[in-house]
PDB file of C-alpha atoms in Angstrom:
ATOM      1  CA  MET B 741      12.166   9.270  -0.983  1.00  0.00           C
ATOM      2  CA  THR B 742      15.245   6.841  -0.719  1.00  0.00           C
ATOM      3  CA  LEU B 743      14.662   3.455   0.687  1.00  0.00           C
ATOM      4  CA  PRO B 744      16.936   0.373   0.732  1.00  0.00           C
ATOM      5  CA  PRO B 745      16.113  -2.204  -2.025  1.00  0.00           C
ATOM      6  CA  ASP B 746      13.844  -4.842  -0.735  1.00  0.00           C
ATOM      7  CA  LYS B 747      14.349  -8.409  -1.616  1.00  0.00           C
ATOM      8  CA  PRO B 748      11.870 -11.203  -1.519  1.00  0.00           C
ATOM      9  CA  ASP B 749      12.352 -14.282   0.181  1.00  0.00           C
ATOM     10  CA  PRO B 750      14.768 -16.345  -2.129  1.00  0.00           C
ATOM     11  CA  GLY B 751      12.661 -19.649  -1.007  1.00  0.00           C
ATOM     12  CA  SER B 752       9.322 -18.099  -2.334  1.00  0.00           C
ATOM     13  CA  SER B 753       7.771 -19.776  -5.428  1.00  0.00           C
ATOM     14  CA  GLY B 754       5.627 -16.416  -6.190  1.00  0.00           C
ATOM     15  CA  PRO B 755       3.774 -13.706  -4.586  1.00  0.00           C
ATOM     16  CA  VAL B 756       1.299 -14.493  -1.997  1.00  0.00           C
ATOM     17  CA  SER B 757      -2.340 -13.007  -2.052  1.00  0.00           C
ATOM     18  CA  LEU B 758      -3.143 -10.653   0.445  1.00  0.00           C
ATOM     19  CA  LYS B 759      -6.384  -9.162   1.247  1.00  0.00           C
ATOM     20  CA  PHE B 760      -7.608  -6.154   2.876  1.00  0.00           C
ATOM     21  CA  SER B 761      -9.522  -8.072   5.460  1.00  0.00           C
ATOM     22  CA  GLU B 762      -6.159  -9.981   6.398  1.00  0.00           C
ATOM     23  CA  LEU B 763      -4.220  -6.845   7.294  1.00  0.00           C
ATOM     24  CA  TYR B 764      -5.266  -6.527  11.092  1.00  0.00           C
ATOM     25  CA  SER B 765      -6.792  -9.028  13.525  1.00  0.00           C
ATOM     26  CA  GLY B 766      -8.471  -6.291  15.585  1.00  0.00           C
ATOM     27  CA  GLY B 767      -7.593  -3.252  17.711  1.00  0.00           C
ATOM     28  CA  GLY B 768      -7.428  -1.560  21.039  1.00  0.00           C
ATOM     29  CA  ALA B 769      -6.433   1.592  22.699  1.00  0.00           C
ATOM     30  CA  ARG B 770      -3.167   1.369  21.150  1.00  0.00           C
ATOM     31  CA  GLY B 771      -4.620   1.195  17.551  1.00  0.00           C
ATOM     32  CA  LEU B 772      -4.816  -1.712  15.048  1.00  0.00           C
ATOM     33  CA  VAL B 773      -3.129  -4.952  15.648  1.00  0.00           C
ATOM     34  CA  PHE B 774      -1.209  -6.538  12.745  1.00  0.00           C
ATOM     35  CA  SER B 775      -2.594  -9.938  11.823  1.00  0.00           C
ATOM     36  CA  ASP B 776      -0.387 -13.005  12.075  1.00  0.00           C
ATOM     37  CA  LYS B 777      -0.636 -13.431   8.160  1.00  0.00           C
ATOM     38  CA  LEU B 778       0.635  -9.874   7.593  1.00  0.00           C
ATOM     39  CA  LYS B 779       3.383 -10.416  10.197  1.00  0.00           C
ATOM     40  CA  GLY B 780       4.329 -13.508   8.462  1.00  0.00           C
ATOM     41  CA  LEU B 781       4.397 -11.917   4.967  1.00  0.00           C
ATOM     42  CA  ALA B 782       6.685  -9.021   6.025  1.00  0.00           C
ATOM     43  CA  GLY B 783       9.808  -8.966   3.502  1.00  0.00           C
ATOM     44  CA  GLN B 784       8.131 -11.348   1.126  1.00  0.00           C
ATOM     45  CA  LYS B 785       6.622 -10.676  -2.170  1.00  0.00           C
ATOM     46  CA  VAL B 786       2.454 -10.185  -2.204  1.00  0.00           C
ATOM     47  CA  THR B 787      -0.011  -9.342  -4.538  1.00  0.00           C
ATOM     48  CA  MET B 788      -2.924  -7.168  -3.543  1.00  0.00           C
ATOM     49  CA  SER B 789      -5.997  -5.866  -5.277  1.00  0.00           C
ATOM     50  CA  GLY B 790      -8.051  -2.569  -4.929  1.00  0.00           C
ATOM     51  CA  PHE B 791      -8.338   1.096  -5.869  1.00  0.00           C
ATOM     52  CA  MET B 792      -6.032   4.003  -5.874  1.00  0.00           C
ATOM     53  CA  ALA B 793      -7.302   6.945  -3.794  1.00  0.00           C
ATOM     54  CA  PRO B 794      -7.528  10.121  -5.690  1.00  0.00           C
ATOM     55  CA  PRO B 795      -4.115  11.677  -5.990  1.00  0.00           C
ATOM     56  CA  LEU B 796      -3.025  15.296  -5.521  1.00  0.00           C
ATOM     57  CA  LYS B 797      -1.424  15.455  -8.958  1.00  0.00           C
ATOM     58  CA  PRO B 798      -1.380  13.900 -12.254  1.00  0.00           C
ATOM     59  CA  SER B 799       1.676  11.691 -12.065  1.00  0.00           C
ATOM     60  CA  LEU B 800       2.485   9.762  -8.882  1.00  0.00           C
ATOM     61  CA  ARG B 801       5.557   8.043  -7.580  1.00  0.00           C
ATOM     62  CA  PHE B 802       3.448   6.571  -4.814  1.00  0.00           C
ATOM     63  CA  PHE B 803      -0.034   6.051  -4.192  1.00  0.00           C
ATOM     64  CA  VAL B 804      -2.578   4.827  -1.460  1.00  0.00           C
ATOM     65  CA  LEU B 805      -4.364   1.529  -2.167  1.00  0.00           C
ATOM     66  CA  THR B 806      -7.833   1.331  -0.737  1.00  0.00           C
ATOM     67  CA  ARG B 807     -10.399  -1.426  -0.478  1.00  0.00           C
ATOM     68  CA  GLN B 808     -13.128   0.558  -2.123  1.00  0.00           C
ATOM     69  CA  PRO B 809     -12.816   3.476  -4.453  1.00  0.00           C
ATOM     70  CA  MET B 810     -12.961   6.873  -2.772  1.00  0.00           C
ATOM     71  CA  SER B 811     -14.679   9.672  -4.341  1.00  0.00           C
ATOM     72  CA  ILE B 812     -12.696  12.682  -2.903  1.00  0.00           C
ATOM     73  CA  CYS B 813      -8.862  13.142  -2.447  1.00  0.00           C
ATOM     74  CA  PRO B 814      -8.166  12.263   1.170  1.00  0.00           C
ATOM     75  CA  PHE B 815      -5.347  14.671   1.384  1.00  0.00           C
ATOM     76  CA  CYS B 816      -7.384  17.523   0.155  1.00  0.00           C
ATOM     77  CA  SER B 817      -9.890  17.539   3.142  1.00  0.00           C
ATOM     78  CA  THR B 818      -9.291  17.691   6.557  1.00  0.00           C
ATOM     79  CA  ASP B 819     -13.161  16.174   7.309  1.00  0.00           C
ATOM     80  CA  ALA B 820     -12.311  13.238   5.046  1.00  0.00           C
ATOM     81  CA  GLU B 821     -12.281   9.868   6.882  1.00  0.00           C
ATOM     82  CA  TRP B 822      -9.478   7.769   6.089  1.00  0.00           C
ATOM     83  CA  PRO B 823     -10.163   3.882   5.865  1.00  0.00           C
ATOM     84  CA  ALA B 824      -8.119   2.064   8.472  1.00  0.00           C
ATOM     85  CA  ASP B 825      -7.057  -0.542   6.196  1.00  0.00           C
ATOM     86  CA  ILE B 826      -4.749   1.302   3.531  1.00  0.00           C
ATOM     87  CA  VAL B 827      -1.680   0.348   1.948  1.00  0.00           C
ATOM     88  CA  LEU B 828       0.989   2.684   0.782  1.00  0.00           C
ATOM     89  CA  VAL B 829       2.405   1.764  -2.515  1.00  0.00           C
ATOM     90  CA  LEU B 830       5.786   2.737  -3.508  1.00  0.00           C
ATOM     91  CA  LEU B 831       6.806   2.741  -7.126  1.00  0.00           C
ATOM     92  CA  PRO B 832      10.402   1.632  -8.404  1.00  0.00           C
ATOM     93  CA  GLY B 833      13.159   4.222  -8.304  1.00  0.00           C
ATOM     94  CA  GLY B 834      11.981   7.191 -10.516  1.00  0.00           C
ATOM     95  CA  LYS B 835       8.923   5.526 -11.945  1.00  0.00           C
ATOM     96  CA  GLU B 836       5.654   7.143 -12.231  1.00  0.00           C
ATOM     97  CA  ILE B 837       2.211   5.986 -12.816  1.00  0.00           C
ATOM     98  CA  SER B 838      -0.975   7.614 -13.853  1.00  0.00           C
ATOM     99  CA  PRO B 839      -3.906   7.691 -11.543  1.00  0.00           C
ATOM    100  CA  THR B 840      -6.996   5.616 -12.519  1.00  0.00           C
ATOM    101  CA  GLN B 841     -10.443   4.797 -11.165  1.00  0.00           C
ATOM    102  CA  GLN B 842     -10.189   1.146 -12.218  1.00  0.00           C
ATOM    103  CA  ALA B 843      -9.260  -1.634  -9.930  1.00  0.00           C
ATOM    104  CA  VAL B 844      -5.608  -2.365  -9.689  1.00  0.00           C
ATOM    105  CA  ARG B 845      -3.445  -5.508  -8.652  1.00  0.00           C
ATOM    106  CA  VAL B 846      -0.143  -4.459  -7.229  1.00  0.00           C
ATOM    107  CA  THR B 847       2.754  -6.875  -6.965  1.00  0.00           C
ATOM    108  CA  GLY B 848       5.685  -6.243  -4.698  1.00  0.00           C
ATOM    109  CA  VAL B 849       7.478  -6.591  -1.462  1.00  0.00           C
ATOM    110  CA  LEU B 850       5.563  -5.896   1.670  1.00  0.00           C
ATOM    111  CA  ARG B 851       6.879  -3.788   4.792  1.00  0.00           C
ATOM    112  CA  ILE B 852       5.023  -3.172   7.866  1.00  0.00           C
ATOM    113  CA  GLY B 853       5.564  -1.044  10.989  1.00  0.00           C
ATOM    114  CA  SER B 854       5.058   2.715  11.316  1.00  0.00           C
ATOM    115  CA  GLN B 855       7.329   4.734   8.711  1.00  0.00           C
ATOM    116  CA  THR B 856       7.192   8.557   8.036  1.00  0.00           C
ATOM    117  CA  ASP B 857       8.051   9.614   4.324  1.00  0.00           C
ATOM    118  CA  PRO B 858      10.783  12.371   5.022  1.00  0.00           C
ATOM    119  CA  GLU B 859       9.667  14.122   1.586  1.00  0.00           C
ATOM    120  CA  THR B 860       6.005  14.054   2.167  1.00  0.00           C
ATOM    121  CA  GLY B 861       5.134  13.623   6.039  1.00  0.00           C
ATOM    122  CA  PHE B 862       2.907  10.832   5.097  1.00  0.00           C
ATOM    123  CA  VAL B 863       2.741   8.163   7.849  1.00  0.00           C
ATOM    124  CA  SER B 864       2.188   4.429   6.772  1.00  0.00           C
ATOM    125  CA  GLN B 865       1.724   1.229   8.781  1.00  0.00           C
ATOM    126  CA  VAL B 866       1.717  -1.038   5.819  1.00  0.00           C
ATOM    127  CA  ARG B 867       3.761  -0.623   2.669  1.00  0.00           C
ATOM    128  CA  ILE B 868       4.368  -2.352  -0.743  1.00  0.00           C
ATOM    129  CA  ARG B 869       7.370  -1.598  -2.755  1.00  0.00           C
ATOM    130  CA  ALA B 870       5.696  -2.492  -6.059  1.00  0.00           C
ATOM    131  CA  ASP B 871       7.240  -4.352  -8.949  1.00  0.00           C
ATOM    132  CA  LYS B 872       4.283  -4.191 -10.944  1.00  0.00           C
ATOM    133  CA  VAL B 873       0.864  -2.652 -11.094  1.00  0.00           C
ATOM    134  CA  ASP B 874      -1.681  -3.783 -13.316  1.00  0.00           C
ATOM    135  CA  HIS B 875      -5.301  -2.520 -14.247  1.00  0.00           C
ATOM    136  CA  ILE B 876      -7.900  -5.078 -13.552  1.00  0.00           C
ATOM    137  CA  ARG B 877     -10.627  -5.007 -16.048  1.00  0.00           C
TER     138      ARG B 877
END
């Protein structure tokens, strides 16, 4: 997956904390509606905490961040219910991470809007191009 490099706002003093409850302001017939906070942070550096959804393979170049731990791989079961408030986390060029069941804190640049990954076909509404992923103990 090749995406242009993202740059945070030069006037920013540091990443802004973003919670899952702050992603959407509601929904309707056309789907979920981005919150004003989410729209205002697009293109800026944020930090967000959550859990990695169980992956398909042992090394990851991207993962799905969820509010709560998931017990099964959402890609592996057609019956699995995806939570609506998920965030796709993209790792920097060529870097990989090992999956964990621990909570993680992701720091990186926020992007919003529907995007389909040409390599995997995964469709995302909210993405973070991660600079850093830390385990929370």
